[in-house]
Coordinates of C-alpha atoms in Angstrom, one line a residue:
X31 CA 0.0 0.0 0.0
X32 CA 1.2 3.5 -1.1
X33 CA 1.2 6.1 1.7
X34 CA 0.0 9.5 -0.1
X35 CA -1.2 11.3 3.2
X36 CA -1.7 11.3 6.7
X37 CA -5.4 9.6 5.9
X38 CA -3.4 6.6 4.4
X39 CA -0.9 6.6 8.0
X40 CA -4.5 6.2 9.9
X41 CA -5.5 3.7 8.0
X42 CA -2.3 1.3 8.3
X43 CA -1.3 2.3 12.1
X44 CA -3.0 -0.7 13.5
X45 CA -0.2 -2.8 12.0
X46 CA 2.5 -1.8 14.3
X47 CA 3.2 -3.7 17.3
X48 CA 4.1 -0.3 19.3
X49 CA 1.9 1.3 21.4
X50 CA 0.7 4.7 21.0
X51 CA 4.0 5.6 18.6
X52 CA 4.9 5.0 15.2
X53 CA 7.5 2.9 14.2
X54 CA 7.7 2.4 10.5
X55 CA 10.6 -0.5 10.3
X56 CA 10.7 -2.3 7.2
X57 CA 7.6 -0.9 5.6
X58 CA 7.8 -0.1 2.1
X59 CA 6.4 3.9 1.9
X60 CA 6.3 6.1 -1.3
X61 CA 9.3 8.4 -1.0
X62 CA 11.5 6.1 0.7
X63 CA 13.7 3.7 -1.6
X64 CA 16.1 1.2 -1.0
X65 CA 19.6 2.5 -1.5
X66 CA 22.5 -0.2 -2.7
X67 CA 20.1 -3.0 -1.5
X68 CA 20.2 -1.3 2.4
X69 CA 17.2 -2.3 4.6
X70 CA 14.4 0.7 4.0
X71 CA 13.8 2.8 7.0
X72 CA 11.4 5.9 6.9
X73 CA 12.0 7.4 10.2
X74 CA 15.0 6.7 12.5
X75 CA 12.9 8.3 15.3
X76 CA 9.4 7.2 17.1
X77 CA 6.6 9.9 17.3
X78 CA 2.9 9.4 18.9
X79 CA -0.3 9.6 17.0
X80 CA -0.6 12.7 19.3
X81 CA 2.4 14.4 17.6
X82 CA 0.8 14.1 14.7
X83 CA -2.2 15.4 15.3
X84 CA -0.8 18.5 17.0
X85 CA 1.4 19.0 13.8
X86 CA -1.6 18.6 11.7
X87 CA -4.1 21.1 13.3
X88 CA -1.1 23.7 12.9
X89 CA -0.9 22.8 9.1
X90 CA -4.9 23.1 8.9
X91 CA -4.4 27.1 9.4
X92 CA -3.5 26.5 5.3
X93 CA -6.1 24.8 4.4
X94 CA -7.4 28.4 2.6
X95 CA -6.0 29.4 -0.6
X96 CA -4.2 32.4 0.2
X97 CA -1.9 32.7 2.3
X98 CA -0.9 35.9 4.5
X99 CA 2.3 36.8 6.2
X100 CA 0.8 36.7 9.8
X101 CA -0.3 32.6 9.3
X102 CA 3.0 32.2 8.3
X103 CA 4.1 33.9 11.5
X104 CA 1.6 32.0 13.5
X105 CA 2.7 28.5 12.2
X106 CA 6.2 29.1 12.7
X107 CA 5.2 30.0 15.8
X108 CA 3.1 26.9 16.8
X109 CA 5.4 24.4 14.9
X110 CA 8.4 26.1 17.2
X111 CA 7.1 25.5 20.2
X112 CA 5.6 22.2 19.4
X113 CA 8.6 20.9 18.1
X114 CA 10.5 22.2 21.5
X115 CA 7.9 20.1 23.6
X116 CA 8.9 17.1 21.7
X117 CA 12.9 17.7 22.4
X118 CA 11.8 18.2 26.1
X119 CA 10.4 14.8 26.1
X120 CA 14.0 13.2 24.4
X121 CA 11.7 13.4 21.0
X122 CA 13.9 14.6 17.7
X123 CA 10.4 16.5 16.1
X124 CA 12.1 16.9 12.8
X125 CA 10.8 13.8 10.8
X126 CA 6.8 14.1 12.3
X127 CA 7.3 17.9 11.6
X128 CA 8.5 17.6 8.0
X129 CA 6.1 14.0 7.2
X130 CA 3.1 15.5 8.5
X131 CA 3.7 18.7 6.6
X132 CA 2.7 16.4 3.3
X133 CA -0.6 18.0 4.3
X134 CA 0.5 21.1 2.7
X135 CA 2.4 20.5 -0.1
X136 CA 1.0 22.2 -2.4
X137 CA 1.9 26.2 -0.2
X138 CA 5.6 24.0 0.0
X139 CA 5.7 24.0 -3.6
X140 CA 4.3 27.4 -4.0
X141 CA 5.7 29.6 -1.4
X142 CA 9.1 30.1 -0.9
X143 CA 8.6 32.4 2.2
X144 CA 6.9 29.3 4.4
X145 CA 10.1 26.9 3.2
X146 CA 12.3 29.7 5.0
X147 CA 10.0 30.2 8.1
X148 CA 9.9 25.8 8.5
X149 CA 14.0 25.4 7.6
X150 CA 14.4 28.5 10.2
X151 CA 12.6 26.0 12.9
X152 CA 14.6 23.8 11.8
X153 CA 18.1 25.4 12.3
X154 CA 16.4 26.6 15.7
X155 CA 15.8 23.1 16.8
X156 CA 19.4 22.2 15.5
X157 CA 21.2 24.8 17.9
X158 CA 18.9 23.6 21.0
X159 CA 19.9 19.8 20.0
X160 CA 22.3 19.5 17.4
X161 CA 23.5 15.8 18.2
X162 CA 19.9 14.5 17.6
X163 CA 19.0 17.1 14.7
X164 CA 21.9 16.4 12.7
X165 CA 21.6 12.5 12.6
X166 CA 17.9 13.1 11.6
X167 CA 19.1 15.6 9.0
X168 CA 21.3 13.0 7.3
X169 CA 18.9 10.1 7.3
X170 CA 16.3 12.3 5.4
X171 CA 19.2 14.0 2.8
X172 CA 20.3 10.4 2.1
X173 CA 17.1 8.4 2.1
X174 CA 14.0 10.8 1.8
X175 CA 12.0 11.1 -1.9
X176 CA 9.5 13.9 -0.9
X177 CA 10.3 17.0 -2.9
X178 CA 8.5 19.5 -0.9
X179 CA 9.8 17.9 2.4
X180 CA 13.2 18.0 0.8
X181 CA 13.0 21.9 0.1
X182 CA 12.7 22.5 3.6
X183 CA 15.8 20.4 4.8
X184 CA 17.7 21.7 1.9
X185 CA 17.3 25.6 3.4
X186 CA 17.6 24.3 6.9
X187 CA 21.5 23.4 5.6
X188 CA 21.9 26.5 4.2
X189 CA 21.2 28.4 7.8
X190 CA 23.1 25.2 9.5
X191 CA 26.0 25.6 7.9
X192 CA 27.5 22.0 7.9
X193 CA 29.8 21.2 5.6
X194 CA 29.3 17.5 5.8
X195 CA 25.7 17.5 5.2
X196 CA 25.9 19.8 2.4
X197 CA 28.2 18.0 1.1
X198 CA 25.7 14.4 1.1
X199 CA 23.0 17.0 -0.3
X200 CA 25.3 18.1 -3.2
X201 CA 26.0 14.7 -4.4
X202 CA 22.4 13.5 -4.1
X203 CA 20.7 16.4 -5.9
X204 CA 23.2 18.6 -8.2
X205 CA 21.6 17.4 -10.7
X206 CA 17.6 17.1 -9.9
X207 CA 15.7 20.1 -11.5
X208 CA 13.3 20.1 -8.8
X209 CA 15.8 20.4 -5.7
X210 CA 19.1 21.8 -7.6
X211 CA 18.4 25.6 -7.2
X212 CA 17.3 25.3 -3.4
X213 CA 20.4 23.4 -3.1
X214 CA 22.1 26.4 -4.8
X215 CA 21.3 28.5 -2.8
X216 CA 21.7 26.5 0.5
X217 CA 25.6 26.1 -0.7
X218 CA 25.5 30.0 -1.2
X219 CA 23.7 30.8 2.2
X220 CA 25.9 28.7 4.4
X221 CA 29.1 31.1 3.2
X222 CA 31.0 27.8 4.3
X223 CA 34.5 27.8 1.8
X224 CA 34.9 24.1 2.1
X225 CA 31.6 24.1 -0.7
X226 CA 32.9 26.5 -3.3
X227 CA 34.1 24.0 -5.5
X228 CA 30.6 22.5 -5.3
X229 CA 29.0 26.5 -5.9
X230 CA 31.4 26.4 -9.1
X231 CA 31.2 22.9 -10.3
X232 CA 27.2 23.6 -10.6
X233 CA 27.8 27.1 -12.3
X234 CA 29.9 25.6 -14.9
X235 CA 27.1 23.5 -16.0
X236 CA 24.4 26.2 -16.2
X237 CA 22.3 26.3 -19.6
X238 CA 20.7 29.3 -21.2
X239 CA 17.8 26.6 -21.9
X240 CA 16.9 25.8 -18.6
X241 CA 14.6 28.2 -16.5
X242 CA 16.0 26.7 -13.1
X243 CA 19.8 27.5 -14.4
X244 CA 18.7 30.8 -15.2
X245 CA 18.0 31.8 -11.3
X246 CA 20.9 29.7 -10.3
X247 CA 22.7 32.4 -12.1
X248 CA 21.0 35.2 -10.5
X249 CA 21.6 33.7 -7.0
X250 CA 25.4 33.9 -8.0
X251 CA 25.1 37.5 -9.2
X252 CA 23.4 38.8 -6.4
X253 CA 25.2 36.6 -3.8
X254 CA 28.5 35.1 -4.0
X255 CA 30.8 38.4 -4.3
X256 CA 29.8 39.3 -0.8
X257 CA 29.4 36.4 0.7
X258 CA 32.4 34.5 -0.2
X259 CA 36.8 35.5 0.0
X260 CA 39.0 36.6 -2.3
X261 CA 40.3 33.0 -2.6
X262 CA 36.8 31.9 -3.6
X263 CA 36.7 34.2 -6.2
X264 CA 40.3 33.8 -7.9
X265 CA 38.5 30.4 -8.1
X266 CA 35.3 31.6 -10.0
X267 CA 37.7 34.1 -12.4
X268 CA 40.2 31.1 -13.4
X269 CA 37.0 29.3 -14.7
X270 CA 36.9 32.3 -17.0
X271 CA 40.1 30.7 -18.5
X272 CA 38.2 27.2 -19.1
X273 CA 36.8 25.8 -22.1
X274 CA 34.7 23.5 -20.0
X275 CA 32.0 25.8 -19.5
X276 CA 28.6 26.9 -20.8
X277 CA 27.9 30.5 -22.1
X278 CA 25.8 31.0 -19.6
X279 CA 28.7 30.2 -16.9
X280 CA 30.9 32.7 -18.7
X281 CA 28.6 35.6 -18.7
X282 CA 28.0 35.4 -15.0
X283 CA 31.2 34.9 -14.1
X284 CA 32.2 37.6 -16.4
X285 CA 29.2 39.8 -14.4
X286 CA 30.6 39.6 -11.3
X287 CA 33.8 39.9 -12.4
X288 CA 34.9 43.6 -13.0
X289 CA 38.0 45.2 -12.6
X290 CA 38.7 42.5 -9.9
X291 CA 39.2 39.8 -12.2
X292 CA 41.9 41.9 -14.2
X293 CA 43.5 42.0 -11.4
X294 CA 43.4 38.5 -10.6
X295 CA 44.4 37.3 -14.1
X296 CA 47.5 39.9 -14.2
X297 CA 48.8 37.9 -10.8
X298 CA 48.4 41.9 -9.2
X299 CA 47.3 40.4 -5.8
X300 CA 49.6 41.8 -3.1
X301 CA 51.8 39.5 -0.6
X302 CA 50.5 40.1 2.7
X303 CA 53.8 39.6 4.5
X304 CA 54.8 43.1 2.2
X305 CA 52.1 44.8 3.2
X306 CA 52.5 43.7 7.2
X307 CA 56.3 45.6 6.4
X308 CA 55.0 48.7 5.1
X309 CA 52.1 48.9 7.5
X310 CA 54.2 48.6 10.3
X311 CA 56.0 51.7 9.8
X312 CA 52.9 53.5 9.1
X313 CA 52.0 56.9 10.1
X314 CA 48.5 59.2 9.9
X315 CA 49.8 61.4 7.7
X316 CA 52.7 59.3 6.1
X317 CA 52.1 58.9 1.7
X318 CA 51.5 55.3 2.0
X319 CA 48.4 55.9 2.9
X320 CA 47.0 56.5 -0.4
X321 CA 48.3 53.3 -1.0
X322 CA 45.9 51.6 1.9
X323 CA 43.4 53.3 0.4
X324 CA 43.4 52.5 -3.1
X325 CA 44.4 48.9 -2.1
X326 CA 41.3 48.7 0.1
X327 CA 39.0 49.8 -3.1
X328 CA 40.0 46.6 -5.2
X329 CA 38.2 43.8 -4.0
X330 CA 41.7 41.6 -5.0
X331 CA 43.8 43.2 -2.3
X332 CA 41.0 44.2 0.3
X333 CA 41.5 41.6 3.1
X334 CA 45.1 41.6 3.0
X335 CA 45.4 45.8 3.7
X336 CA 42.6 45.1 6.5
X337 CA 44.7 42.7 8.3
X338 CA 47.5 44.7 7.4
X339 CA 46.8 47.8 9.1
X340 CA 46.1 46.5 12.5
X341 CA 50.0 46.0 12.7
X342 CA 50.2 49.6 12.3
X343 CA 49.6 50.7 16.1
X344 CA 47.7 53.7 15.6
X345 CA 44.2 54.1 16.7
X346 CA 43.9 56.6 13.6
X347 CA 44.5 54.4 11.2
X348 CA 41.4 52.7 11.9
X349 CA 39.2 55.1 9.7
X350 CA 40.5 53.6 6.8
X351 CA 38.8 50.0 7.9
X352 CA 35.8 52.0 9.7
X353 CA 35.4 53.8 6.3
X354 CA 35.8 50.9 4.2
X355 CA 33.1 48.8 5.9
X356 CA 31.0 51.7 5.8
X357 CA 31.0 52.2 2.1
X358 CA 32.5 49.3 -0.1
X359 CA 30.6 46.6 -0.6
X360 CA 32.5 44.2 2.0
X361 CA 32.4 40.2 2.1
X362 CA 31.8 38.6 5.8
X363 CA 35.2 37.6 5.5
X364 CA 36.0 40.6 5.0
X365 CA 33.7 42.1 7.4
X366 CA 35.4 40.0 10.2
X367 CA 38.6 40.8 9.5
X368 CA 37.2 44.3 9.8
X369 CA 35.9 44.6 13.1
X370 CA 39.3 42.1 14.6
X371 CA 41.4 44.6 12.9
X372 CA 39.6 48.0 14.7
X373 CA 39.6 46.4 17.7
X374 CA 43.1 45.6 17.8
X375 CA 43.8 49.4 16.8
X376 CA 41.0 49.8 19.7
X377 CA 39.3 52.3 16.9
X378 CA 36.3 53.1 19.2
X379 CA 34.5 55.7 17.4
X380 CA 33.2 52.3 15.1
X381 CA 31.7 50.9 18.6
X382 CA 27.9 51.8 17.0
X383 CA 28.8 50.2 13.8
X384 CA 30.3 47.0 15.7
X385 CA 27.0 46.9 17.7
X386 CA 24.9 46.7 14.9
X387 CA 27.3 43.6 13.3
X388 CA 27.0 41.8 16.6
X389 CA 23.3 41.2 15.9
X390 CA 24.4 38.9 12.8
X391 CA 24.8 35.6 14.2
X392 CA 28.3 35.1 12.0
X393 CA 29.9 38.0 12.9
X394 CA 29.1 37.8 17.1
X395 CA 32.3 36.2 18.2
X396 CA 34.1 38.5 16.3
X397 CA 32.1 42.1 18.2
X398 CA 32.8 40.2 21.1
X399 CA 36.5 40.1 20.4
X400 CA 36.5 43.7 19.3
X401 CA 34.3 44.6 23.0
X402 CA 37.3 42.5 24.7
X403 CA 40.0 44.5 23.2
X404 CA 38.7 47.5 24.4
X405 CA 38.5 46.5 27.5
X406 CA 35.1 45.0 27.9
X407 CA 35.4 42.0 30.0
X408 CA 31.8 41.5 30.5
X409 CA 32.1 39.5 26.7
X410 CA 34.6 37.1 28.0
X411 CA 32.0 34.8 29.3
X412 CA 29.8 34.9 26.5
X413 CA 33.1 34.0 24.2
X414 CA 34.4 31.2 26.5
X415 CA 30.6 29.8 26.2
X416 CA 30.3 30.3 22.5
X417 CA 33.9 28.2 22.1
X418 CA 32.2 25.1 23.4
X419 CA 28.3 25.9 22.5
X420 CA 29.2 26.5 19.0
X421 CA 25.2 28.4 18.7
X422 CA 26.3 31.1 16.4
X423 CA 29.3 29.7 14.2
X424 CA 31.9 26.5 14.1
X425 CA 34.5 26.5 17.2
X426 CA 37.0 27.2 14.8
X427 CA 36.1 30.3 14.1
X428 CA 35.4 31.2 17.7
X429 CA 38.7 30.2 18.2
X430 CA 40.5 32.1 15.7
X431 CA 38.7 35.7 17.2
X432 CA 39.6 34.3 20.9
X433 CA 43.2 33.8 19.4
X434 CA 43.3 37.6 18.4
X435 CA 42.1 39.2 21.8
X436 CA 43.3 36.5 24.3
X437 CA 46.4 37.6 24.9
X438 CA 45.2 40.9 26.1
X439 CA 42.8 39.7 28.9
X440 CA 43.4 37.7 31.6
X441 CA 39.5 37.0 32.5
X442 CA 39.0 35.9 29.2
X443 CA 41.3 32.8 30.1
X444 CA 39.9 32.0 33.2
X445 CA 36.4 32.3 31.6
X446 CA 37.6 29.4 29.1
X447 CA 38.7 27.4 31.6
X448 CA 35.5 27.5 33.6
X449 CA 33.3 26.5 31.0
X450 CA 35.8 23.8 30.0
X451 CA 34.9 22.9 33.7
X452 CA 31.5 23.5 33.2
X453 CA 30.9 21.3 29.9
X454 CA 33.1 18.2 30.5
X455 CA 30.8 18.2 33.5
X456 CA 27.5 18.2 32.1
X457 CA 28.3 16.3 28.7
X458 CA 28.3 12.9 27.8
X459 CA 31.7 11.4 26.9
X460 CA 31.0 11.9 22.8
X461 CA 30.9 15.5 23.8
X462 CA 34.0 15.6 25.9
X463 CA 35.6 14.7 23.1
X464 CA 34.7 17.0 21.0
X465 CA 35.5 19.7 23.8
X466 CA 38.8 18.4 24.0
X467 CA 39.4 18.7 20.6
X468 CA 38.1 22.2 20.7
X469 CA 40.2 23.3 23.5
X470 CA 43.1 22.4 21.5
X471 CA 42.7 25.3 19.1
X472 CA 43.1 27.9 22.0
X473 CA 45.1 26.0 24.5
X474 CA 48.5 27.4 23.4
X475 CA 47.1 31.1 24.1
X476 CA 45.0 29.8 27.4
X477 CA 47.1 27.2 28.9
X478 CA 47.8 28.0 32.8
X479 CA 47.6 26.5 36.0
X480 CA 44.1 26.3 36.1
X481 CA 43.4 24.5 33.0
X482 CA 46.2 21.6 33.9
X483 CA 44.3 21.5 37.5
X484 CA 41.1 21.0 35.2
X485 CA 43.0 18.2 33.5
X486 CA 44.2 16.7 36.7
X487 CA 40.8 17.1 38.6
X488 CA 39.1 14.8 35.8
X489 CA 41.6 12.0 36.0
X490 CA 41.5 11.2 39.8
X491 CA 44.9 13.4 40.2
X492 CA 44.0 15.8 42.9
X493 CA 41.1 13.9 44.5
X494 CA 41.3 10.2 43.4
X495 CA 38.1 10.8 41.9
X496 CA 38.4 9.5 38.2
X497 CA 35.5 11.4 36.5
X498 CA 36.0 10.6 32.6
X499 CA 36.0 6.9 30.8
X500 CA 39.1 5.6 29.0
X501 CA 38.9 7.8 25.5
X502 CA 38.5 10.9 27.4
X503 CA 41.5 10.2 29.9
X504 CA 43.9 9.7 26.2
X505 CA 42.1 12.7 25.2
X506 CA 43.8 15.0 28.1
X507 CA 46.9 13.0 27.5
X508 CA 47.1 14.1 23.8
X509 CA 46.3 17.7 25.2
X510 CA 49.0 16.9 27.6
X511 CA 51.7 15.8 25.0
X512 CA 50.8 18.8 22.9
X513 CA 52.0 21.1 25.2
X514 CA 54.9 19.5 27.1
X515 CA 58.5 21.0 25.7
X516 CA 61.5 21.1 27.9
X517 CA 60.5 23.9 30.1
X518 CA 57.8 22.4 31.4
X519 CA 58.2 18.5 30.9
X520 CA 59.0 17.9 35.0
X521 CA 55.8 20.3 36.1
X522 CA 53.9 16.8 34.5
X523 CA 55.9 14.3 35.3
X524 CA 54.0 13.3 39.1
X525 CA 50.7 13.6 36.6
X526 CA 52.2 10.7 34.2
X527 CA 53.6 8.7 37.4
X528 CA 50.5 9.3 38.9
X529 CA 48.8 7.3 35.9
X530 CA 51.3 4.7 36.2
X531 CA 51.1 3.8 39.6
X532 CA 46.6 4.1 39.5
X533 CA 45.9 0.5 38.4
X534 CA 42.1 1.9 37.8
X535 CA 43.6 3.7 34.3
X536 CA 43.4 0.9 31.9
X537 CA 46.8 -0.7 30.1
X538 CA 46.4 1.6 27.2
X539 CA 46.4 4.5 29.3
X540 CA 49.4 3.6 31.6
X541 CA 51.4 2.7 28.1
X542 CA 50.7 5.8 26.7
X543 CA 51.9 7.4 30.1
X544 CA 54.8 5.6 29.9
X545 CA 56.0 6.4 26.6
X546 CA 55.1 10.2 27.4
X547 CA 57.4 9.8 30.1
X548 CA 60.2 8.2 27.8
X549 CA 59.8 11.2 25.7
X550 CA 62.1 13.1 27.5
X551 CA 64.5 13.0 31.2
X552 CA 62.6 12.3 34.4
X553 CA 63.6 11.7 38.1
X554 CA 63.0 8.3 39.3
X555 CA 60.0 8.0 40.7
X556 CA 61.4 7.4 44.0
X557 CA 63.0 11.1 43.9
X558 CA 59.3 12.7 43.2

């Protein structure tokens, strides 16, 4: 029996030895196929006829022809905070959101607005619970058939931003016509540069003949000069250069091309290490400054004079980025650079403009690095939280902003180290892991006293409480080796005998204690 609507899933429930949940386990459904011969699974979570019934009077608000902007509100609304009840209860909601949304197909189809409001709860739902979200996420990108259902997931990865899943939605539907240009512009959206070869792969293939290929070229023209770096675009101007590509490809390249991509192709791009040297000896009034600002004008040589001129010293200097932000037409990796940059040269007449950035989600760990350098230590808390929460952007490039400002803030360490504390507490050991690994982009900036009793505290050292399982305890040990150099090799070594002597740390532990301890001279242990 073909399932075509919730009517059909009434019909059909009795079948399924579960009480009071669904559990569709090797049921044949239309938009599910077996893929490579795999054994067909609809949903990897169980929801209750209840769920669905709450979902469906939410969807009934549709059931009119027209739609206005305040139902749109209201059912994002109501799906929200259903779909928050359900994580409450250890429910994922995404799969009884999306299946009973088959209701209302035929607004999906028709109204692009809706998709956005139903991806945003789902990026919403993903920052609350992303372990869950992003399993659910993958099953449905890999395994799901429903085009409208499918649109919504595909914008979700666009606000999600993770490279891996984009990556399993590129390779499933770069070629569908009904799904390719939401996935275009999911891959544009998610400003991620792992995906550009994706963005350009598609572009190259764009036909004058196809309607869909048409907007995917508008979505380029209006979006991937701002959103993406200069790197991105030498790779979009050296397709120029290509015989492999359609006329269509060509003439949107070409568009977004300008004076930047003579640049490009003439190899005009300036070394950044140069321009370091000459901003270095900078002055207000000195005649390289014309040069800064006719280098900041071309999009080729932009980021390198911002990150230039913060080596300069002098708080004056900072009009030039302030200015540049203010009226060229900046990417966000440009944009960040920007507001590191000012607050480095602690430029605080652009503290408005920086205030209004830090309401963008991808540039908030950077206003809270520029808040930090000028003093603001009320931020530090908020960036030692966002290094492990990762709500707003990836740890790496909360990381790389706390790696800029660190060094002048002494709270901001201690505030790292406390929600180190606070997370390997509270987190299962899959998470500590990740923390761990986290903690090692920042560690050689942050590493104290306190961190290494943080260390010690988890493995039993200070307290003979072990608190962390055996992949965890070789986690801190890899953290351990990481840092250890002559200097400081014999503050360690009662930590590594420590482990030896514990006959609680397993043998793969104690060996890897041992040949840490082999590594370089130690005092017998009877000397300790």
């Amino acid at each position: 029996m073909k399932l075509t609507d919730l009517r059909d899933l009434e019909l059909i429930k009795g079948d399924f030895n579960i009480n009071y949940e669904y559990d569709i386990t090797g049921t044949t459904v239309t938009g599910v196929e077996p893929l490579n011969n795999a054994e067909n699974k609809l949903f990897l979570w169980k929801f209750r006829e209840e769920d669905v019934e709450d979902f469906s009077k939410i969807y009934s608000l549709l059931r009119e022809d027209k739609i206005s902007e305040k139902v749109r509100q209201i059912i994002y609304g109501k799906v929200k905070e259903k779909c928050r009840d359900m994580i409450q209860e250890g429910i994922c909601p995404i799969e009884c959101m999306l299946y009973t949304s088959k209701e209302i197909n035929n607004f999906i189809n028709n109204d692009r607005t809706l998709v956005n409001y139903m991806s945003m709860v789902i990026y919403e739902i993903t920052m609350v619970n992303k372990d869950k979200v992003i399993g659910s996420l993958e099953h449905i990108v890999v395994n799901w058939h429903w085009t409208p259902q499918l649109k919504i997931v595909i914008a979700a990865l666009g606000r999600i931003k993770n490279s891996y899943l984009l990556e399993k939605a590129y390779y499933r539907f770069f070629n569908d016509n009904n799904l390719k240009l939401d996935l275009f512009r999911a891959l544009i959206n998610s400003g991620r540069e792992e995906v550009v070869d994706y963005i350009l792969q598609m572009i190259s293939l764009i036909s004058e003949n196809n309607a869909v290929d048409k907007e995917i070229s508008k979505c380029f023209k209006d979006k991937f000069k701002t959103i993406f770096s200069d790197d991105a675009l030498k790779k979009a101007y050296s397709l120029l250069r290509s015989h492999g590509i359609s006329s269509l490809a060509r003439k949107t390249i070409t568009y977004i091309s300008g004076k930047d991509a003579v640049a490009i192709s003439n190899s005009s791009s300036k070394n950044l290490g140069d321009l370091i040297v000459k901003a270095k000896s900078l002055k207000e009034f000195d005649s390289g400054i014309n040069e800064f600002e006719e280098l900041l004008k071309v999009r080729a040589h932009r980021k390198a004079a911002i990150i230039a001129l913060r080596f300069t010293g002098e708080k004056s200097i900072g009009r030039l980025i302030y200015n540049t932000l203010l009226r060229e037409k900046c990417s966000n990796m440009e944009v960040k650079e920007g507001i590191i940059s000012l607050g480095i040269l602690k430029y605080t007449e652009a503290y408005d403009l920086i205030e209004k950035y830090s309401d963008i989600d991808q540039y908030k760990v950077y206003c809270f690095a520029y808040f930090i350098l000028l003093g603001e230590t009320k931020y530090c808390n908020l960036m030692a939280e966002e290094l492990f929460k990762e709500e707003y952007v990836t740890y790496d490039e909360t990381a790389k902003a706390i790696n800029q400002c660190i060094n002048s803030c002494v709270e901001l360490k201690e505030c790292i180290n406390n929600s180190f504390n606070y997370f390997m507490e509270h987190c299962d050991e899959k998470r500590q892991l990740k923390i761990l690994n986290v903690l090692k982009e920042v560690l050689k900036k942050c590493l104290n006293k306190n961190i290494e009793e943080s260390w010690y505290k988890l493995m039993g050292y200070i307290d003979g409480e072990i608190r962390v399982e055996e992949r965890v305890q070789l986690g801190i040990l890899e953290l351990v080796q990481s840092v250890i150099d002559s200097k400081n090799a014999n503050s360690y070594e009662r930590f590594l005998f420590h482990i030896l002597r514990d006959q609680r740390f397993s043998l793969n532990v104690q060996m890897v204690a041992q040949n840490m301890l082999k590594s370089f001279e130690v005092k017998a242990p009877g000397t300790l």
